[in-house]
Amino acid sequence: MSAYDTRWQELAEVKRALAARDWFMGTSGNLAIKVSDEPLEFLVTASGKDKYKETNEDFLLVDAHGQPAQASALKPSAETLLHQAIYSKTSAGCSLHVHTVANNVISELYGDEGVIQFQGQELIKAFGLWEQDATLSIPIIPNHADIPKLADEFRNFVNADKGAVLIRNHGITVWGTDAFEAKKLLEASEFLFQYQLALRQLQS
Ligand SMILES: CSCCC(=O)C(=O)COP(=O)(O)O
Ligand SMILES: [Zn+2]
């Protein structure tokens, strides 16, 4: 199988798993996976589609600028520039963006601080933080309707081959070495957000 076909299957599998979690409400969310480094090309979800459905038009190949790399009637995700920022700055192989109620509420509760931090939580190990007193910090950036502006802000927080950034009242984008790692980080983040909200509710 070609790298294109292999990556397509991997991304389709992640998309299926996230759909099963009901993380694509109202056509929200977009996913990407790198196919080649030189030239940089990655598959990204087509814009505005019902991501619960599986079709052979779910993804299209884009270039280092996030522009279609092949003739296609499909439009790349409106948020392709965020994925492009990740692949242009890091060696990450997969990036995932979803909107959930928990990630939106957390982004609003902690948005003024610009960060949410987790300590003493087993699941921060998913991010490679294994030390006793390690802290996971997830930055929260303002949402901008202007996507190049949003991507410019987002780019400042893309400094490693894996990571996560919350966009206030919008969603989360995570990235990792490959599809397995990106999905792990997405699930771990969602667990931590849901835990934090449940704890706050019980404490109030
Ligand atoms: C109705 S969701 C608004 C756009 C968005 O935030 C998103 O994640 C989906 O956009 P896309 O162009 O990737 O379908
Ligand atoms: Zn979005």
CSV table of C-alpha atoms in Angstrom, one decimal, residues 41-108:
chain,number,residue,atom,x,y,z
A,41,GLU,CA,1.9,17.0,2.1
A,42,PHE,CA,-0.8,16.0,4.5
A,43,LEU,CA,-4.4,14.7,4.3
A,44,VAL,CA,-7.0,16.9,5.9
A,45,THR,CA,-10.7,16.5,6.3
A,46,ALA,CA,-12.9,18.2,3.7
A,47,SER,CA,-14.7,21.3,5.0
A,48,GLY,CA,-18.2,21.4,6.2
A,49,LYS,CA,-18.9,17.7,5.9
A,50,ASP,CA,-20.9,15.5,8.3
A,51,LYS,CA,-18.0,13.9,9.9
A,52,TYR,CA,-20.1,11.1,11.3
A,53,LYS,CA,-20.4,9.7,7.7
A,54,GLU,CA,-17.7,7.7,6.0
A,55,THR,CA,-17.1,8.5,2.3
A,56,ASN,CA,-14.2,8.4,-0.1
A,57,GLU,CA,-14.4,12.2,-0.1
A,58,ASP,CA,-13.7,12.6,3.6
A,59,PHE,CA,-10.1,13.7,3.1
A,60,LEU,CA,-8.0,15.6,0.5
A,61,LEU,CA,-4.3,16.0,0.1
A,62,VAL,CA,-2.9,19.5,0.7
A,63,ASP,CA,0.6,21.0,0.3
A,64,ALA,CA,2.9,22.9,2.6
A,65,HIS,CA,0.7,26.0,2.3
A,66,GLY,CA,-2.5,24.1,3.1
A,67,GLN,CA,-3.6,24.3,-0.5
A,68,PRO,CA,-5.0,21.3,-2.4
A,69,ALA,CA,-2.1,19.3,-3.8
A,70,GLN,CA,-4.3,17.6,-6.5
A,71,ALA,CA,-7.2,18.7,-8.6
A,72,SER,CA,-10.3,18.3,-6.4
A,73,ALA,CA,-13.8,19.6,-6.0
A,74,LEU,CA,-13.3,19.3,-2.2
A,75,LYS,CA,-12.5,22.2,0.0
A,76,PRO,CA,-9.9,21.7,2.7
A,77,SER,CA,-11.0,22.3,6.3
A,78,ALA,CA,-11.4,26.0,7.1
A,79,GLU,CA,-8.9,25.4,9.9
A,80,THR,CA,-6.2,23.8,7.7
A,81,LEU,CA,-3.8,26.6,8.6
A,82,LEU,CA,-3.7,25.3,12.2
A,83,HIS,CA,-2.7,21.9,11.0
A,84,GLN,CA,-0.2,23.5,8.6
A,85,ALA,CA,1.4,25.4,11.5
A,86,ILE,CA,2.0,22.1,13.3
A,87,TYR,CA,3.6,20.3,10.3
A,88,SER,CA,5.7,23.3,9.3
A,89,LYS,CA,7.1,23.7,12.9
A,90,THR,CA,7.4,20.2,14.2
A,91,SER,CA,8.0,16.6,13.2
A,92,ALA,CA,4.4,15.6,14.3
A,93,GLY,CA,2.6,13.2,12.1
A,94,CYS,CA,-1.0,13.7,13.1
A,95,SER,CA,-3.2,16.5,14.4
A,96,LEU,CA,-6.7,16.4,15.6
A,97,HIS,CA,-9.3,19.1,16.4
A,98,VAL,CA,-12.6,18.6,18.1
A,99,HIS,CA,-15.3,20.6,19.9
A,100,THR,CA,-16.7,19.1,23.0
A,101,VAL,CA,-18.9,20.6,25.7
A,102,ALA,CA,-16.2,19.9,28.3
A,103,ASN,CA,-13.3,21.5,26.4
A,104,ASN,CA,-15.4,24.5,25.6
A,105,VAL,CA,-16.5,25.0,29.3
A,106,ILE,CA,-12.9,24.6,30.5
A,107,SER,CA,-11.7,27.1,27.9
A,108,GLU,CA,-14.2,29.6,29.2
